[in-house]
Amino acid sequence: MAAPNKGRRPAGGQSRPGRALALILIAMVALTGGMFWSGHTTPRLGIDLAGGTSITLKAKAEPGQESAVNETNMNTAVGIIERRVNGLGVSEAEVQTQGRENIIVNIPRGTNEKQAREQVGTTAQLYFRPVLTVADGGPQVAPSATTSGSPTGTPSAKPSSSGATVGEKSATPTATATTQGRAVSEALKAPSPTPTASSSASTKPKATDTPTTPPAADAATLALQKKFTDLNCLDPKQRAAAGQGVKPTEPTVACGEDNPGVWAKYLLGPAEVEGRDVDDASAGIDQQSGQWIVDMAFTGEGSKKFQAITGKLSQQADPQNRFAIVLDGEVVSAPSVRTTLSANAQISGNFTQQTAQDLGNILSYGALPLSFETQSVDTVTAALGGDQLEAGLIAGAIGLALVIIYLVAYYRGLSLVAILSLGVSALLTYVIMALLGPAIGFALNLPAVCGAIVAIGITADSFIVYFERIRDELREGRTLRPAVERAWPRARRTIMVSDFVSFLAAAVLFIVTVGKVQGFAFTLGLTTLLDIVVVFLFTKPVMTMLAKTKFFGNGHPWSGLDPKRLGAKPPLRRSRRATAPVDAKEA
Amino acid sequence: MSKLGDLGARLHRGEVGYDFIGNRKIWYGLSILITITAIVALAVRGLNMGIEFQGGAVFTTPKTDVSVSQAQEYAEEASGHDAIVQQLGNGSLRIQVGGLDTAQSDQVREELAKDLNVPEEKIAAELVGPSWGEQIATKAWTGLGVFMILVVIYLAIAFEWRMAIAALIALIHDLTITVGIYSLVGFEVTVGTVIGLLTILGYSLYDTVVVFDSLKEQTKDITKQTRFTYSELANRSINGTLVRSINTTVVALLPVAGLLFIGGGVLGAGMLNDISLSLFVGLAAGAYSSIFIATPLVADLKEREPAIKALKKRILAKRASAAAKGEPLDAADDLPAEAAVVGPRVSRRDSQEYRG
C-alpha cells in the first residue's frame, strides 16, 4: 500500500495512464460491440416497466412434509408451470425459482392473463389413458414428400418449422398428410385396415411402432386424425398445445419425450384412471433387475379402475397394451402392461434415478410436487409501465443533472474528470445490463432503475474522496503532479473500504431477499463493482494525464485545483505568509 | 461554493474547527432524545403498513372522470372493505383496498372495471396475499442481521473492534430514526420502504468509513507523540473530512431528491417515491451519525484503553507544566490556537510513514 519514495514513484508504474485507459477503452468497445452484435441493444424490461403480469407463488410445506420443499421439487414445479403457461400460447413466459420457496411467473402483456393465473397455481391434471397409436414425433414431411415424389428441399432447410406448417401453407404435404390422416382414421374405425391405408401407414413410421392391430371402433373423429397427423412434437409450441383443454372422457393427441430429445406422438383413448386415484408413488430399485422403477399404490376406487383397465390392456399387442401417464396434456411415460394389476403397480423402463424420482413425484403429488399459495399478482398495464419507466428515466436524468451542476460549481475544471467518469460508468452499466438480459435473464425493473439512480451518488462519492485528497495535498504545498500520485494510495484505500461495505450490503440483500428487493440489490452491487473499475482504470489515469497539462498543472483558477484558492500554504511561500494572509476570500 | 472550499482549507489546516468530541454529550443527548421519541412513536402510533404487508389490492386506473369519492364508493361496494383512493398526477386513480386475498381481489378488479366503465386490462392491479409482506419482512430482517454481523467482522479487521462497534451503533441509530420518522409522520411502509431502509445499511456506513479511515491514519503513531490526545486527533479527523462528508452526502442526496420529486410529483405514489423517501431520511440521519455519533463513540471507547489513558495523562501533565511556565501555546486546550504548528507537524509524520 504505502508507496515508496514520493519522488520516484510518479515515474514508475503509477504514471502509465495510457495502459489503463487503453484497457478500459478496449473493454468498452468490446462490450458495446458485443451488445450490438448480440442484437440486444436495450436492457430487457421487467413486467413493471414493460407491462404484463408477474405472479409470485410460495411453496406450502404440508405438516410433516417440510422436507418436500427442496430444490428438486421446486425445479419439477417450475418445469410443470412453464409447460402450462406456455401451453396458453405464451412464448416468452418466464418461470423461475427465487429463494428456496418461491416461484416467480412472469407473463408478458398481450396474453390471456386471467387464464394464465388460473393455470399457474392450480394442481395439474394427471390422467392415465390407453395408447391407441404411437408415431415418431418428428416432422413427417420428409417421408411423405418422398412418397409423393416432390423435392425434399423444404424439410431439410428447417425441419421443425416446415413440419409445423403442414396442412396449412404448402400444398404437397397437405395432400400426403390427408392420406396419412385417412389411413390412421380408418385404422381406428375399421377392425381391419384397407390395403391402401395400411400400406401408406406402414411405409411411413416403419422405424417406430406401427399400429398392427387397430383398436375397436372408437369415437374418433376425422378432426382428431388430422390433428394427430399434423402434430409435430419437435415444435415446442405445438407440443405444449397438443393436449390442452381436452376433456378426460374424450380421446386426444399428445406428445411424449421417450428419451431426452427424442419425441413421440400418441393418439390416446379416454382417461381411465385419474391422478387422484393414485395414493402414493415412489422411486425405487428393482431387487431382481437392479434397475430404477416407480412403485405406485392406488386408492380403493383407483385400484378397481386400474384392475379393469390393465386386464383389458394386457390382452393387447404393442402399442395398444400401453398405458400413457398424461400430465397436463403431455405423455410423461407410456409403459406397457403385461398382466392385470390392481392396488399396486410397478413401472419399469429406461429410468435413471432422476427420471424415476421425477415420475414418482409427479404421480404422488397428482401434478405439482408441491402445493403453492399465490403470494402476489402484479398486473401492470402497458401505459402504467411506460409511465413508470419514463418517470424513472426523468428522475435519473434530473438526479444526474443535479450532481453534475454541483460538481461543476464546486470542482470547476476538475468536474470534467468526474463527469467523464460518470459517463463511462453509465455506459458500462447500460451495456452490461443489456447484455445480462439474454445472458442470465436479468430484467430491468423499477427497483433496479432506482438502484442505478442511487448509484450515481455512490460513484460520485469516490471522486469526491479522491479530489478532496488531492486538494489536501495541494494545501500542504505540493504541486499537482506529486499531489495526484500521493493522494491516490490513500483515496484508493478509502474508496475500496467503503465500496466493499456497499457491495457487502448489496450481496447480502441479493442472497437473502426476494422479489423486488433482489433487483435493487443486483443493480447496486453491479454499479459498485463498476465504480471500482472506473475509478482505477479511468479516473486515476485521466487525473495523472491532466496533471501534466498546463491548465490543471499550473492551477488555473477554473481548474478547481488553484492552490491559491484552496488556501495552500506551501513552504516556499512561508516567508510571504504575512503579506498574503488567508486569501481567496472572494467567491 | 468556494466559501466551502475556503472552509475546507481552514479546516484542513486546523484554523477553524468545531469541537465535536468535546460537545459530544450534547449530541449524544440529542440522539438519545430522538431515539426515545422514535421508539415511543413506534410503540404508540405503530407503523402505517401498506397493503403489501396486510394483503389486499392496489388498482391503478387509466385517466378517468370518475371522482375520488365516487371511486371510493365503488371500491368499497365491490370489496366490502375500506378503500383509499388517491388522484395521481396524470389524472388516473390509485385505489387501495386492504384485507383481501388474491382470489377476492380479482373479483373486485372485475367489478371496478364495470363500475368505472373501462376494460379490465386497462386497470393495473397489484394483488397481494397476506403472508407475502411477512415473507419480505422476515427476509429483510435476516438480511439486516447477516449484514450487521459481516460488517462488524469486516470493520473489526479493517479497522478495529471499537470502530466496528461504534459504526454498528450509528447504523442502528440511523435505522431507528428513519423508522421513527415513518411512524411519526405516518408515511406508508411498503416494499419500497424496506428496500430504501436496507440501502441505508451500505450508505450510512460509507460516510462513517471515510471518517474512520482518516481517524485511523491520524492516530497511527499516537503513542509516539505527546502533543495531542486521542480525542483531539479524532476531532481533527472529523473536521478534516467534514467537507468530504458534506460533499458526499449532498451528492448522494441529489439523485435521491430527484427520485423523490419525480416519484411524488409525476406518479403521485409508488415504488420510486417509497424508496427515495426512506433513503432521503436515512441518508440525512447517516450523515449526522457519522459525524456526531460514530467518531465521538470511538474516542470514548478508545480513551478507556490503558495506553491512550496514560498518553492523555502525560499530555495533560505536560500542558499543566507549560502553563505554569507561562507558555501560552501549549496551554490551549483547543486546536485552533495551535493550528500554525499542527499543519507541518502532521505532514512530517506523514512523510516518515511513506519512507518507512
Coordinates of N, CA and C in Angstrom, one line a residue, chain A residues 17-110:
Chain A
P17 N -0.6 6.0 -17.4 CA -2.1 6.1 -17.5 C -2.5 5.5 -18.8
G18 N -1.7 5.6 -19.8 CA -2.1 5.1 -21.1 C -2.6 3.7 -21.1
R19 N -1.9 2.8 -20.4 CA -2.3 1.4 -20.4 C -3.6 1.2 -19.9
A20 N -3.9 1.8 -18.7 CA -5.2 1.6 -18.0 C -6.3 2.2 -18.9
L21 N -6.0 3.3 -19.5 CA -7.0 3.9 -20.4 C -7.3 3.0 -21.6
A22 N -6.2 2.5 -22.1 CA -6.4 1.6 -23.3 C -7.2 0.4 -22.9
L23 N -6.9 -0.1 -21.7 CA -7.6 -1.3 -21.2 C -9.1 -1.1 -21.1
I24 N -9.5 0.1 -20.5 CA -10.9 0.3 -20.3 C -11.6 0.7 -21.6
L25 N -10.8 1.3 -22.5 CA -11.3 1.6 -23.8 C -11.7 0.4 -24.6
I26 N -10.7 -0.6 -24.5 CA -10.9 -1.9 -25.2 C -12.1 -2.6 -24.6
A27 N -12.2 -2.5 -23.3 CA -13.4 -3.2 -22.6 C -14.7 -2.6 -23.1
M28 N -14.7 -1.2 -23.1 CA -15.9 -0.6 -23.5 C -16.3 -0.9 -25.0
V29 N -15.3 -0.8 -25.8 CA -15.6 -1.1 -27.2 C -16.0 -2.5 -27.4
A30 N -15.3 -3.5 -26.7 CA -15.7 -4.9 -26.8 C -17.1 -5.1 -26.3
L31 N -17.4 -4.5 -25.2 CA -18.8 -4.8 -24.6 C -19.8 -4.1 -25.5
T32 N -19.6 -2.9 -25.9 CA -20.6 -2.2 -26.8 C -20.7 -3.0 -28.1
G33 N -19.6 -3.4 -28.6 CA -19.6 -4.2 -29.9 C -20.4 -5.5 -29.6
G34 N -20.2 -6.1 -28.5 CA -20.9 -7.4 -28.2 C -22.4 -7.1 -28.1
M35 N -22.7 -6.0 -27.5 CA -24.1 -5.6 -27.4 C -24.8 -5.5 -28.7
F36 N -24.1 -4.8 -29.7 CA -24.8 -4.6 -31.0 C -24.8 -5.9 -31.8
W37 N -23.7 -6.7 -31.5 CA -23.6 -8.0 -32.2 C -24.7 -8.9 -31.8
S38 N -24.9 -8.9 -30.5 CA -26.0 -9.8 -30.0 C -27.4 -9.3 -30.3
G39 N -27.5 -8.1 -30.7 CA -28.8 -7.5 -31.1 C -29.6 -7.1 -30.0
H40 N -29.1 -7.2 -28.7 CA -29.9 -6.8 -27.6 C -29.4 -5.4 -27.1
T41 N -29.9 -4.4 -27.8 CA -29.3 -3.1 -27.6 C -30.0 -2.4 -26.5
T42 N -31.1 -2.9 -25.9 CA -31.7 -2.3 -24.8 C -31.9 -3.3 -23.7
P43 N -31.8 -3.0 -22.4 CA -32.0 -3.9 -21.4 C -33.4 -4.5 -21.5
R44 N -33.5 -5.8 -21.1 CA -34.8 -6.4 -21.1 C -35.6 -5.7 -19.9
L45 N -36.8 -5.4 -20.2 CA -37.6 -4.7 -19.2 C -38.4 -5.7 -18.4
G46 N -38.5 -5.4 -17.1 CA -39.3 -6.2 -16.2 C -40.8 -6.0 -16.4
I47 N -41.6 -6.8 -15.8 CA -43.0 -6.7 -16.0 C -43.5 -5.3 -15.6
D48 N -43.0 -4.7 -14.5 CA -43.5 -3.5 -14.0 C -43.2 -2.3 -14.9
L49 N -42.2 -2.5 -15.8 CA -41.9 -1.4 -16.8 C -42.5 -1.7 -18.2
A50 N -42.5 -2.9 -18.5 CA -43.0 -3.3 -19.9 C -44.5 -3.6 -19.9
G51 N -45.1 -3.8 -18.8 CA -46.5 -4.3 -18.8 C -46.5 -5.8 -18.8
G52 N -47.5 -6.3 -18.2 CA -47.6 -7.8 -18.1 C -48.0 -8.2 -16.7
T53 N -47.9 -9.5 -16.5 CA -48.4 -10.0 -15.1 C -47.2 -10.8 -14.5
S54 N -47.0 -10.5 -13.3 CA -46.0 -11.2 -12.5 C -46.7 -11.9 -11.3
I55 N -46.5 -13.2 -11.3 CA -47.2 -13.9 -10.2 C -46.1 -14.5 -9.3
T56 N -46.2 -14.4 -8.0 CA -45.3 -15.0 -7.1 C -46.0 -16.1 -6.3
L57 N -45.5 -17.3 -6.4 CA -46.0 -18.4 -5.7 C -45.1 -18.8 -4.6
K58 N -45.7 -19.3 -3.5 CA -44.8 -19.8 -2.4 C -45.2 -21.2 -2.2
A59 N -44.2 -22.0 -2.1 CA -44.5 -23.4 -1.8 C -45.0 -23.6 -0.4
K60 N -46.0 -24.4 -0.2 CA -46.6 -24.6 1.1 C -46.0 -25.9 1.6
A61 N -45.4 -25.9 2.7 CA -45.0 -27.2 3.3 C -46.1 -27.8 4.1
E62 N -46.5 -29.0 3.7 CA -47.5 -29.7 4.4 C -47.0 -30.2 5.7
P63 N -47.8 -30.2 6.7 CA -47.3 -30.6 8.0 C -46.7 -32.0 7.9
G64 N -45.5 -32.2 8.5 CA -44.9 -33.4 8.5 C -44.1 -33.7 7.2
Q65 N -44.2 -32.8 6.2 CA -43.5 -33.0 5.0 C -42.7 -31.8 4.6
E66 N -42.1 -31.2 5.6 CA -41.4 -29.9 5.4 C -40.3 -30.1 4.4
S67 N -39.7 -31.3 4.4 CA -38.6 -31.5 3.5 C -39.0 -31.6 2.1
A68 N -40.3 -31.6 1.8 CA -40.7 -31.7 0.4 C -40.4 -30.4 -0.3
V69 N -40.2 -29.3 0.4 CA -39.8 -28.1 -0.3 C -38.3 -28.1 -0.5
N70 N -37.9 -28.8 -1.5 CA -36.5 -28.9 -1.8 C -36.2 -28.5 -3.2
E71 N -35.0 -28.4 -3.6 CA -34.6 -27.9 -4.9 C -35.2 -28.8 -6.0
T72 N -35.1 -30.1 -5.8 CA -35.6 -31.0 -6.9 C -37.1 -30.7 -7.2
N73 N -37.9 -30.7 -6.1 CA -39.3 -30.5 -6.3 C -39.6 -29.1 -6.8
M74 N -38.9 -28.1 -6.4 CA -39.1 -26.8 -6.9 C -38.8 -26.7 -8.4
N75 N -37.8 -27.4 -8.8 CA -37.4 -27.4 -10.2 C -38.5 -28.2 -11.0
T76 N -38.9 -29.3 -10.5 CA -40.0 -30.0 -11.2 C -41.2 -29.1 -11.3
A77 N -41.6 -28.4 -10.3 CA -42.7 -27.5 -10.3 C -42.5 -26.4 -11.3
V78 N -41.3 -25.9 -11.4 CA -41.0 -24.8 -12.4 C -41.3 -25.4 -13.8
G79 N -40.8 -26.6 -14.0 CA -41.0 -27.2 -15.3 C -42.4 -27.4 -15.7
I80 N -43.2 -27.9 -14.7 CA -44.6 -28.1 -15.0 C -45.4 -26.8 -15.2
I81 N -45.1 -25.8 -14.4 CA -45.7 -24.5 -14.6 C -45.4 -23.9 -15.9
E82 N -44.1 -24.0 -16.3 CA -43.6 -23.4 -17.5 C -44.4 -24.1 -18.7
R83 N -44.6 -25.4 -18.6 CA -45.3 -26.1 -19.7 C -46.7 -25.6 -19.8
R84 N -47.3 -25.4 -18.6 CA -48.7 -25.0 -18.6 C -48.8 -23.6 -19.2
V85 N -48.0 -22.7 -18.7 CA -48.2 -21.3 -19.1 C -47.9 -21.2 -20.6
N86 N -46.8 -21.9 -21.1 CA -46.5 -21.8 -22.5 C -47.6 -22.5 -23.3
G87 N -48.3 -23.4 -22.7 CA -49.4 -24.1 -23.4 C -50.5 -23.1 -23.7
L88 N -50.5 -22.0 -23.1 CA -51.6 -21.0 -23.3 C -51.2 -20.2 -24.6
G89 N -50.1 -20.5 -25.2 CA -49.7 -19.7 -26.4 C -48.8 -18.6 -26.0
V90 N -48.3 -18.5 -24.8 CA -47.4 -17.5 -24.4 C -46.0 -18.1 -24.7
S91 N -45.2 -17.3 -25.5 CA -43.9 -17.9 -25.9 C -42.8 -17.4 -25.0
E92 N -43.1 -16.2 -24.4 CA -42.0 -15.6 -23.6 C -42.2 -15.7 -22.1
A93 N -43.1 -16.5 -21.7 CA -43.3 -16.6 -20.2 C -42.1 -17.1 -19.6
E94 N -41.9 -16.6 -18.4 CA -40.6 -16.9 -17.7 C -41.0 -17.4 -16.4
V95 N -40.5 -18.6 -16.1 CA -40.8 -19.2 -14.7 C -39.5 -19.5 -14.1
Q96 N -39.3 -19.0 -12.9 CA -38.0 -19.3 -12.2 C -38.2 -19.3 -10.7
T97 N -37.3 -20.0 -10.1 CA -37.4 -20.1 -8.6 C -36.7 -18.8 -8.1
Q98 N -37.1 -18.4 -7.0 CA -36.5 -17.3 -6.3 C -36.4 -17.7 -4.8
G99 N -35.2 -17.7 -4.3 CA -35.0 -18.1 -3.0 C -35.3 -19.6 -2.9
R100 N -35.6 -20.1 -1.8 CA -35.8 -21.5 -1.7 C -37.2 -22.0 -1.9
E101 N -38.1 -21.0 -1.7 CA -39.5 -21.5 -1.7 C -40.5 -20.7 -2.6
N102 N -39.9 -19.8 -3.4 CA -40.8 -19.0 -4.2 C -40.6 -19.3 -5.7
I103 N -41.7 -19.2 -6.4 CA -41.6 -19.3 -7.9 C -42.2 -18.1 -8.4
I104 N -41.5 -17.4 -9.3 CA -42.0 -16.2 -10.0 C -42.4 -16.6 -11.4
V105 N -43.6 -16.2 -11.8 CA -44.0 -16.5 -13.1 C -44.3 -15.1 -13.8
N106 N -43.5 -14.8 -14.8 CA -43.7 -13.5 -15.5 C -44.3 -13.8 -16.8
I107 N -45.5 -13.2 -17.0 CA -46.2 -13.4 -18.3 C -46.3 -12.0 -19.0
P108 N -45.7 -11.9 -20.2 CA -45.7 -10.6 -20.8 C -47.1 -10.2 -21.2
R109 N -47.3 -8.9 -21.4 CA -48.7 -8.5 -21.7 C -49.1 -9.0 -23.1
G110 N -50.4 -8.9 -23.3 CA -50.9 -9.4 -24.6 C -51.4 -10.8 -24.5

